[in-house]
mmCIF file of C-alpha atoms in Angstrom:
data_model
loop_
_atom_site.group_PDB
_atom_site.id
_atom_site.type_symbol
_atom_site.label_atom_id
_atom_site.label_comp_id
_atom_site.label_asym_id
_atom_site.label_seq_id
_atom_site.Cartn_x
_atom_site.Cartn_y
_atom_site.Cartn_z
ATOM 1 C CA UNK H 1 382.447 186.176 -46.741
ATOM 2 C CA UNK H 2 383.235 184.565 -50.212
ATOM 3 C CA UNK H 3 386.056 182.088 -50.310
ATOM 4 C CA UNK H 4 388.823 181.984 -52.773
ATOM 5 C CA UNK H 5 388.969 178.567 -54.424
ATOM 6 C CA UNK H 6 392.404 176.808 -54.409
ATOM 7 C CA UNK H 7 394.023 176.156 -57.753
ATOM 8 C CA UNK H 8 393.145 172.599 -58.960
ATOM 9 C CA UNK H 9 394.571 170.334 -61.677
ATOM 10 C CA UNK H 10 392.336 168.958 -64.265
ATOM 11 C CA UNK H 11 392.187 165.520 -62.522
ATOM 12 C CA UNK H 12 391.304 167.232 -59.302
ATOM 13 C CA UNK H 13 388.407 168.905 -60.923
ATOM 14 C CA UNK H 14 387.164 165.609 -62.605
ATOM 15 C CA UNK H 15 387.312 164.009 -59.081
ATOM 16 C CA UNK H 16 385.456 166.964 -57.487
ATOM 17 C CA UNK H 17 382.744 166.861 -60.022
ATOM 18 C CA UNK H 18 382.238 163.056 -59.774
ATOM 19 C CA UNK H 19 382.177 163.336 -55.940
ATOM 20 C CA UNK H 20 379.609 166.059 -55.971
ATOM 21 C CA UNK H 21 377.404 164.313 -58.549
ATOM 22 C CA UNK H 22 377.386 161.196 -56.283
ATOM 23 C CA UNK H 23 376.526 163.183 -53.262
ATOM 24 C CA UNK H 24 373.686 165.060 -55.092
ATOM 25 C CA UNK H 25 372.290 161.731 -56.464
ATOM 26 C CA UNK H 26 372.189 160.420 -53.001
ATOM 27 C CA UNK H 27 370.063 163.403 -52.024
ATOM 28 C CA UNK H 28 367.754 163.630 -55.102
ATOM 29 C CA UNK H 29 367.941 160.335 -56.836
ATOM 30 C CA UNK H 30 369.155 159.892 -60.415
ATOM 31 C CA UNK H 31 365.972 160.468 -62.414
ATOM 32 C CA UNK H 32 365.688 164.150 -61.781
ATOM 33 C CA UNK H 33 369.085 164.640 -63.346
ATOM 34 C CA UNK H 34 367.947 163.014 -66.516
ATOM 35 C CA UNK H 35 365.975 166.183 -67.345
ATOM 36 C CA UNK H 36 368.547 168.947 -68.020
ATOM 37 C CA UNK H 37 365.789 171.533 -67.338
ATOM 38 C CA UNK H 38 364.793 170.332 -63.831
ATOM 39 C CA UNK H 39 365.525 172.513 -60.864
ATOM 40 C CA UNK H 40 367.859 169.927 -59.548
ATOM 41 C CA UNK H 41 369.866 169.733 -62.758
ATOM 42 C CA UNK H 42 370.154 173.499 -62.857
ATOM 43 C CA UNK H 43 371.228 173.610 -59.262
ATOM 44 C CA UNK H 44 373.833 170.810 -59.822
ATOM 45 C CA UNK H 45 375.222 172.664 -62.880
ATOM 46 C CA UNK H 46 375.542 175.779 -60.803
ATOM 47 C CA UNK H 47 377.263 173.961 -57.950
ATOM 48 C CA UNK H 48 379.749 172.274 -60.347
ATOM 49 C CA UNK H 49 380.654 175.175 -62.567
ATOM 50 C CA UNK H 50 379.198 178.525 -61.617
ATOM 51 C CA UNK H 51 379.172 178.724 -57.884
ATOM 52 C CA UNK H 52 382.066 181.226 -57.031
ATOM 53 C CA UNK H 53 382.755 179.230 -53.847
ATOM 54 C CA UNK H 54 383.755 176.274 -55.836
ATOM 55 C CA UNK H 55 382.961 173.822 -53.028
ATOM 56 C CA UNK H 56 383.890 170.136 -52.801
ATOM 57 C CA UNK H 57 381.664 167.258 -51.802
ATOM 58 C CA UNK H 58 383.065 167.329 -48.201
ATOM 59 C CA UNK H 59 382.341 171.014 -47.626
ATOM 60 C CA UNK H 60 379.476 170.392 -45.124
ATOM 61 C CA UNK H 61 376.936 171.701 -44.487
ATOM 62 C CA UNK H 62 377.452 174.485 -47.078
ATOM 63 C CA UNK H 63 377.233 172.295 -50.173
ATOM 64 C CA UNK H 64 374.109 170.761 -49.233
ATOM 65 C CA UNK H 65 372.435 173.977 -48.091
ATOM 66 C CA UNK H 66 373.546 175.804 -51.274
ATOM 67 C CA UNK H 67 372.230 172.972 -53.419
ATOM 68 C CA UNK H 68 368.861 172.835 -51.593
ATOM 69 C CA UNK H 69 368.375 176.588 -51.748
ATOM 70 C CA UNK H 70 369.488 176.692 -55.426
ATOM 71 C CA UNK H 71 366.946 173.937 -56.262
ATOM 72 C CA UNK H 72 364.172 175.996 -54.508
ATOM 73 C CA UNK H 73 365.291 179.164 -56.486
ATOM 74 C CA UNK H 74 365.184 177.399 -59.854
ATOM 75 C CA UNK H 75 361.865 175.842 -58.977
ATOM 76 C CA UNK H 76 360.074 179.014 -58.109
ATOM 77 C CA UNK H 77 361.611 181.778 -60.162
ATOM 78 C CA UNK H 78 359.301 181.146 -63.054
ATOM 79 C CA UNK H 79 359.634 183.923 -65.655
ATOM 80 C CA UNK H 80 362.055 185.841 -63.329
ATOM 81 C CA UNK H 81 359.104 186.235 -60.905
ATOM 82 C CA UNK H 82 361.182 186.800 -57.723
ATOM 83 C CA UNK H 83 360.757 190.324 -56.476
ATOM 84 C CA UNK H 84 363.827 190.739 -54.334
ATOM 85 C CA UNK H 85 367.341 189.456 -54.479
ATOM 86 C CA UNK H 86 367.108 187.085 -57.440
ATOM 87 C CA UNK H 87 370.455 185.941 -58.922
ATOM 88 C CA UNK H 88 370.249 188.592 -61.790
ATOM 89 C CA UNK H 89 370.788 192.252 -60.857
ATOM 90 C CA UNK H 90 368.888 193.191 -63.912
ATOM 91 C CA UNK H 91 365.541 191.705 -62.765
ATOM 92 C CA UNK H 92 365.393 192.507 -59.046
ATOM 93 C CA UNK H 93 366.675 194.968 -56.395
ATOM 94 C CA UNK H 94 368.592 193.828 -53.343
ATOM 95 C CA UNK H 95 369.662 195.860 -50.463
ATOM 96 C CA UNK H 96 373.085 194.266 -50.479
ATOM 97 C CA UNK H 97 374.517 192.250 -53.499
ATOM 98 C CA UNK H 98 375.776 189.587 -50.953
ATOM 99 C CA UNK H 99 372.124 188.865 -50.174
ATOM 100 C CA UNK H 100 371.434 187.677 -53.787
ATOM 101 C CA UNK H 101 370.667 184.023 -54.388
ATOM 102 C CA UNK H 102 373.458 182.110 -56.293
ATOM 103 C CA UNK H 103 375.996 184.821 -55.244
ATOM 104 C CA UNK H 104 379.448 183.932 -54.011
ATOM 105 C CA UNK H 105 378.676 184.972 -50.468
ATOM 106 C CA UNK H 106 377.714 182.427 -47.823
ATOM 107 C CA UNK H 107 374.289 181.065 -48.219
ATOM 108 C CA UNK H 108 373.675 182.267 -44.664
ATOM 109 C CA UNK H 109 373.706 185.856 -46.052
ATOM 110 C CA UNK H 110 371.130 185.162 -48.778
ATOM 111 C CA UNK H 111 367.877 186.902 -48.556
ATOM 112 C CA UNK H 112 365.392 185.411 -46.136
ATOM 113 C CA UNK H 113 367.960 182.904 -44.721
ATOM 114 C CA UNK H 114 368.984 182.946 -41.105
ATOM 115 C CA UNK H 115 371.761 180.670 -39.731
ATOM 116 C CA UNK H 116 373.099 179.617 -36.510
ATOM 117 C CA UNK H 117 376.804 178.563 -36.450
ATOM 118 C CA UNK H 118 376.630 178.164 -40.275
ATOM 119 C CA UNK H 119 373.564 176.084 -40.280
ATOM 120 C CA UNK H 120 370.274 177.273 -41.813
ATOM 121 C CA UNK H 121 367.461 177.632 -39.206
ATOM 122 C CA UNK H 122 365.039 179.975 -40.772
ATOM 123 C CA UNK H 123 363.957 180.313 -44.491
ATOM 124 C CA UNK H 124 361.534 183.239 -44.838
ATOM 125 C CA UNK H 125 360.648 184.137 -48.493
ATOM 126 C CA UNK H 126 357.170 185.584 -47.666
ATOM 127 C CA UNK H 127 355.652 187.666 -50.367
ATOM 128 C CA UNK H 128 358.644 187.573 -52.665
ATOM 129 C CA UNK H 129 357.063 186.590 -56.038
ATOM 130 C CA UNK H 130 357.853 182.839 -55.856
ATOM 131 C CA UNK H 131 355.823 181.203 -58.602
ATOM 132 C CA UNK H 132 355.696 177.681 -60.047
ATOM 133 C CA UNK H 133 356.273 174.374 -58.385
ATOM 134 C CA UNK H 134 355.998 171.966 -57.135
ATOM 135 C CA UNK H 135 358.172 172.792 -54.035
ATOM 136 C CA UNK H 136 361.248 170.627 -54.336
ATOM 137 C CA UNK H 137 361.667 167.765 -51.943
ATOM 138 C CA UNK H 138 365.305 168.875 -51.350
ATOM 139 C CA UNK H 139 363.867 171.385 -48.749
ATOM 140 C CA UNK H 140 364.133 168.329 -46.437
ATOM 141 C CA UNK H 141 367.857 168.452 -46.645
ATOM 142 C CA UNK H 142 367.729 171.776 -44.704
ATOM 143 C CA UNK H 143 367.467 169.404 -41.760
ATOM 144 C CA UNK H 144 367.715 172.122 -39.090
ATOM 145 C CA UNK H 145 365.233 174.569 -40.204
ATOM 146 C CA UNK H 146 362.787 175.572 -37.528
ATOM 147 C CA UNK H 147 360.847 178.212 -39.511
ATOM 148 C CA UNK H 148 359.717 177.722 -43.184
ATOM 149 C CA UNK H 149 357.734 180.714 -44.280
ATOM 150 C CA UNK H 150 356.785 180.706 -47.937
ATOM 151 C CA UNK H 151 353.303 182.481 -47.680
ATOM 152 C CA UNK H 152 351.769 184.974 -50.065
ATOM 153 C CA UNK H 153 353.465 183.846 -53.210
ATOM 154 C CA UNK H 154 352.266 181.952 -56.223
ATOM 155 C CA UNK H 155 353.331 178.377 -55.424
ATOM 156 C CA UNK H 156 351.628 175.517 -57.274
ATOM 157 C CA UNK H 157 351.552 171.734 -56.962
ATOM 158 C CA UNK H 158 351.134 169.703 -53.842
ATOM 159 C CA UNK H 159 352.858 170.122 -50.493
ATOM 160 C CA UNK H 160 355.772 167.783 -50.619
ATOM 161 C CA UNK H 161 355.536 164.803 -48.311
ATOM 162 C CA UNK H 162 359.228 165.345 -47.733
ATOM 163 C CA UNK H 163 358.456 168.225 -45.393
ATOM 164 C CA UNK H 164 357.527 165.572 -42.856
ATOM 165 C CA UNK H 165 361.246 164.768 -42.598
ATOM 166 C CA UNK H 166 362.049 168.339 -41.323
ATOM 167 C CA UNK H 167 362.217 167.133 -37.691
ATOM 168 C CA UNK H 168 363.138 170.512 -36.156
ATOM 169 C CA UNK H 169 360.293 172.486 -37.847
ATOM 170 C CA UNK H 170 358.152 174.524 -35.526
ATOM 171 C CA UNK H 171 356.452 177.116 -37.858
ATOM 172 C CA UNK H 172 355.188 176.000 -41.333
ATOM 173 C CA UNK H 173 353.497 178.871 -43.252
ATOM 174 C CA UNK H 174 352.356 178.085 -46.729
ATOM 175 C CA UNK H 175 349.205 180.225 -46.708
ATOM 176 C CA UNK H 176 348.062 182.291 -49.639
ATOM 177 C CA UNK H 177 349.503 180.332 -52.556
ATOM 178 C CA UNK H 178 347.844 178.055 -55.184
ATOM 179 C CA UNK H 179 348.810 174.724 -53.666
ATOM 180 C CA UNK H 180 346.642 171.725 -54.579
ATOM 181 C CA UNK H 181 346.055 168.124 -53.495
ATOM 182 C CA UNK H 182 345.576 167.077 -49.894
ATOM 183 C CA UNK H 183 347.304 167.802 -46.656
ATOM 184 C CA UNK H 184 350.083 165.244 -46.364
ATOM 185 C CA UNK H 185 349.728 162.854 -43.378
ATOM 186 C CA UNK H 186 353.604 162.943 -43.247
ATOM 187 C CA UNK H 187 353.257 166.330 -41.412
ATOM 188 C CA UNK H 188 352.374 164.170 -38.435
ATOM 189 C CA UNK H 189 356.000 163.410 -38.070
ATOM 190 C CA UNK H 190 356.833 166.954 -37.071
ATOM 191 C CA UNK H 191 356.917 166.442 -33.320
ATOM 192 C CA UNK H 192 357.948 170.022 -32.623
ATOM 193 C CA UNK H 193 355.417 171.752 -35.029
ATOM 194 C CA UNK H 194 353.446 174.644 -33.332
ATOM 195 C CA UNK H 195 352.129 176.629 -36.282
ATOM 196 C CA UNK H 196 350.536 174.902 -39.333
ATOM 197 C CA UNK H 197 349.106 177.630 -41.673
ATOM 198 C CA UNK H 198 348.015 176.571 -45.030
ATOM 199 C CA UNK H 199 345.009 178.865 -45.519
ATOM 200 C CA UNK H 200 343.853 180.246 -48.809
ATOM 201 C CA UNK H 201 345.127 177.586 -51.183
ATOM 202 C CA UNK H 202 343.289 174.955 -53.237
ATOM 203 C CA UNK H 203 343.697 172.066 -50.968
ATOM 204 C CA UNK H 204 341.173 169.202 -51.200
ATOM 205 C CA UNK H 205 340.350 165.952 -49.367
ATOM 206 C CA UNK H 206 339.656 165.638 -45.570
ATOM 207 C CA UNK H 207 341.708 166.950 -42.649
ATOM 208 C CA UNK H 208 344.114 164.100 -41.796
ATOM 209 C CA UNK H 209 344.194 163.173 -38.004
ATOM 210 C CA UNK H 210 347.835 162.667 -38.260
ATOM 211 C CA UNK H 211 348.671 166.336 -38.441
ATOM 212 C CA UNK H 212 347.495 167.028 -34.952
ATOM 213 C CA UNK H 213 350.815 166.532 -33.139
ATOM 214 C CA UNK H 214 351.150 167.033 -29.390
ATOM 215 C CA UNK H 215 352.919 170.390 -29.801
ATOM 216 C CA UNK H 216 350.446 172.082 -32.274
ATOM 217 C CA UNK H 217 349.136 175.402 -31.188
ATOM 218 C CA UNK H 218 347.858 177.115 -34.178
ATOM 219 C CA UNK H 219 345.972 175.352 -36.963
ATOM 220 C CA UNK H 220 344.731 177.286 -40.004
ATOM 221 C CA UNK H 221 343.395 175.580 -43.141
ATOM 222 C CA UNK H 222 340.741 178.221 -43.871
ATOM 223 C CA UNK H 223 339.624 179.119 -47.471
ATOM 224 C CA UNK H 224 340.438 175.775 -49.200
ATOM 225 C CA UNK H 225 338.234 173.081 -50.554
ATOM 226 C CA UNK H 226 338.399 170.585 -47.746
ATOM 227 C CA UNK H 227 335.677 168.135 -47.084
ATOM 228 C CA UNK H 228 334.712 165.490 -44.424
ATOM 229 C CA UNK H 229 334.399 166.291 -40.743
ATOM 230 C CA UNK H 230 336.639 167.712 -38.125
ATOM 231 C CA UNK H 231 338.651 164.786 -36.841
ATOM 232 C CA UNK H 232 338.642 163.631 -33.156
ATOM 233 C CA UNK H 233 342.418 163.999 -33.022
ATOM 234 C CA UNK H 234 341.931 167.786 -33.161
ATOM 235 C CA UNK H 235 340.966 167.834 -29.510
ATOM 236 C CA UNK H 236 342.565 164.601 -28.296
ATOM 237 C CA UNK H 237 346.090 164.762 -29.886
ATOM 238 C CA UNK H 238 346.667 168.427 -29.737
ATOM 239 C CA UNK H 239 345.552 169.534 -26.216
ATOM 240 C CA UNK H 240 347.354 172.936 -26.304
ATOM 241 C CA UNK H 241 345.644 174.349 -29.482
ATOM 242 C CA UNK H 242 345.055 178.066 -29.122
ATOM 243 C CA UNK H 243 343.717 178.914 -32.549
ATOM 244 C CA UNK H 244 341.643 176.678 -34.876
ATOM 245 C CA UNK H 245 340.442 178.115 -38.204
ATOM 246 C CA UNK H 246 338.691 175.660 -40.540
ATOM 247 C CA UNK H 247 336.316 178.367 -41.997
ATOM 248 C CA UNK H 248 335.405 178.614 -45.788
ATOM 249 C CA UNK H 249 335.580 175.040 -46.661
ATOM 250 C CA UNK H 250 333.011 172.245 -47.443
ATOM 251 C CA UNK H 251 333.261 170.541 -44.094
ATOM 252 C CA UNK H 252 330.274 168.424 -42.948
ATOM 253 C CA UNK H 253 329.293 166.908 -39.491
ATOM 254 C CA UNK H 254 329.001 168.692 -36.257
ATOM 255 C CA UNK H 255 331.013 171.085 -34.245
ATOM 256 C CA UNK H 256 332.886 168.609 -31.967
ATOM 257 C CA UNK H 257 331.737 168.706 -28.406
ATOM 258 C CA UNK H 258 335.257 167.610 -27.599
ATOM 259 C CA UNK H 259 336.442 171.141 -28.035
ATOM 260 C CA UNK H 260 335.629 171.463 -24.309
ATOM 261 C CA UNK H 261 338.759 169.667 -23.686
ATOM 262 C CA UNK H 262 340.973 172.277 -25.171
ATOM 263 C CA UNK H 263 341.721 174.374 -22.052
ATOM 264 C CA UNK H 264 343.833 176.960 -23.943
ATOM 265 C CA UNK H 265 341.580 177.425 -26.982
ATOM 266 C CA UNK H 266 341.014 181.189 -27.661
ATOM 267 C CA UNK H 267 339.776 181.373 -31.192
ATOM 268 C CA UNK H 268 337.607 178.824 -33.124
ATOM 269 C CA UNK H 269 336.429 179.688 -36.715
ATOM 270 C CA UNK H 270 334.269 177.188 -38.642
ATOM 271 C CA UNK H 271 332.080 179.668 -40.512
ATOM 272 C CA UNK H 272 331.069 179.173 -44.111
ATOM 273 C CA UNK H 273 330.913 175.411 -44.208
ATOM 274 C CA UNK H 274 328.200 172.794 -44.405
ATOM 275 C CA UNK H 275 327.984 171.930 -40.674
ATOM 276 C CA UNK H 276 324.804 170.476 -39.131
ATOM 277 C CA UNK H 277 323.632 169.264 -35.704
ATOM 278 C CA UNK H 278 323.453 171.259 -32.603
ATOM 279 C CA UNK H 279 326.023 173.001 -30.399
ATOM 280 C CA UNK H 280 327.134 171.466 -27.126
ATOM 281 C CA UNK H 281 326.991 173.974 -24.283
ATOM 282 C CA UNK H 282 330.104 172.533 -22.684
ATOM 283 C CA UNK H 283 332.197 174.095 -25.389
ATOM 284 C CA UNK H 284 331.525 177.493 -23.764
ATOM 285 C CA UNK H 285 332.738 176.465 -20.310
ATOM 286 C CA UNK H 286 336.275 177.412 -21.292
ATOM 287 C CA UNK H 287 337.324 180.693 -19.766
ATOM 288 C CA UNK H 288 339.966 181.080 -22.356
ATOM 289 C CA UNK H 289 337.619 181.177 -25.393
ATOM 290 C CA UNK H 290 337.068 184.736 -26.748
ATOM 291 C CA UNK H 291 336.074 184.163 -30.447
ATOM 292 C CA UNK H 292 333.581 181.555 -31.635
ATOM 293 C CA UNK H 293 332.326 181.802 -35.239
ATOM 294 C CA UNK H 294 330.121 179.155 -36.901
ATOM 295 C CA UNK H 295 328.170 181.609 -39.111
ATOM 296 C CA UNK H 296 326.759 180.454 -42.445
ATOM 297 C CA UNK H 297 326.437 176.763 -41.782
ATOM 298 C CA UNK H 298 323.221 174.502 -41.270
ATOM 299 C CA UNK H 299 323.486 174.193 -37.499
ATOM 300 C CA UNK H 300 320.041 173.934 -35.690
ATOM 301 C CA UNK H 301 318.688 173.749 -32.232
ATOM 302 C CA UNK H 302 318.707 176.489 -29.621
ATOM 303 C CA UNK H 303 321.499 178.543 -28.132
ATOM 304 C CA UNK H 304 323.155 176.641 -25.217
ATOM 305 C CA UNK H 305 322.186 178.003 -21.747
ATOM 306 C CA UNK H 306 325.949 177.993 -20.820
ATOM 307 C CA UNK H 307 326.329 181.053 -22.961
ATOM 308 C CA UNK H 308 324.168 182.990 -20.550
ATOM 309 C CA UNK H 309 324.841 181.229 -17.242
ATOM 310 C CA UNK H 310 328.663 181.233 -17.180
ATOM 311 C CA UNK H 311 331.049 184.129 -17.120
ATOM 312 C CA UNK H 312 333.067 183.509 -20.163
ATOM 313 C CA UNK H 313 335.619 185.795 -21.827
ATOM 314 C CA UNK H 314 333.855 185.601 -25.108
ATOM 315 C CA UNK H 315 334.085 188.901 -27.042
ATOM 316 C CA UNK H 316 332.978 187.602 -30.522
ATOM 317 C CA UNK H 317 330.236 185.218 -31.001
ATOM 318 C CA UNK H 318 328.727 184.549 -34.536
ATOM 319 C CA UNK H 319 325.885 182.268 -35.321
ATOM 320 C CA UNK H 320 324.411 184.199 -38.346
ATOM 321 C CA UNK H 321 322.712 182.337 -41.302
ATOM 322 C CA UNK H 322 322.088 178.967 -39.532
ATOM 323 C CA UNK H 323 318.939 177.119 -38.503
#
C-alpha cells in the first residue's frame, strides 16, 4: 500500500535530497547524472520529487529497488513502447493501477515484480515492448533477484557486465532481443545460474569458457553470430547440463567428444554452423540423450556404430546436409 509522507520542513527536504543524491551516486557514479536525459537522472528526479512515497535515504531496500526499477523503465520505454503498465495511463492498459511503474504503490506490486518479505526476487517483463538500451547496470542493485526474464522485447546494446554481480541469479532469459557485442565473461560469477538463454540476438565473438558454471543446466545461444569452437568447459565445468543449443551461428571445429561426460544431457543442437571433423561414437552412449541435431554443417566420416549397437533413448537424430 502507498504510504503517506510525513510533513517536512524546508531544511528537512534539503537534507533528504542531499542524502538521496549521495546514495545514488554511490550506486551509479557521478558521471551518469551529468546528463539530465540519462535514465539514471530521470530516475533520480522521480525519486526526489515525483515518487508519491517520498522516501528517505534510509528507507531500505525500497529506495534502491525503486531507483533500479525506475532506471530500467526510463532506459527501455523508448517512444512509449511498453505494452502493459507503463507509468502513463494514456499509453498502456494495466489490470490494476497499483501495478503501474512509477505509481505510489509498493514496487513489489508493480507489473512483473515478485517480492519475498519486501525484497525483489523475480523480475519478469517478457514480451512487454521494452525497447532501447543498453540495459542499465543498476539491475545489479536488485541483489536478491533469482529470475531475470526480459525475453521477446526490443532491447539493444550489450549485456551489462554488472549482471555478473547478481549473485542469487538462477534464471537469465534475454532471448529474442537485439543485443550485440559478446557474452560477458562476468556471467561466470553467477554460481547459482541454472538457465542461460540468450538466443536470437546479434551476439558476436566466441563462447567464453567462464559462463559454464557448476550449476548450469540449460544453455541456449542459438541464432546469434558466434564464432570459434565449443569450449572444453562446456562438458568439464557444467556436468549437469540437460540442454545445449548452439545452433544457427558460425561455430567451427568439431563436435566435442567430451559430450559423453554429460550424463544428464537430453538435447544437443548444433545445426547450421561450420562444424567439421567426424563424430565420436561415445557421445551416443548416454541413455539420457533423446535429441541430437548437427544438420547443415561440414561434418564427414561415417555414422558411428554406437548408434546401431546400443539401446539409446534417441527420438530425434538429424545429420542432413553434411559430408
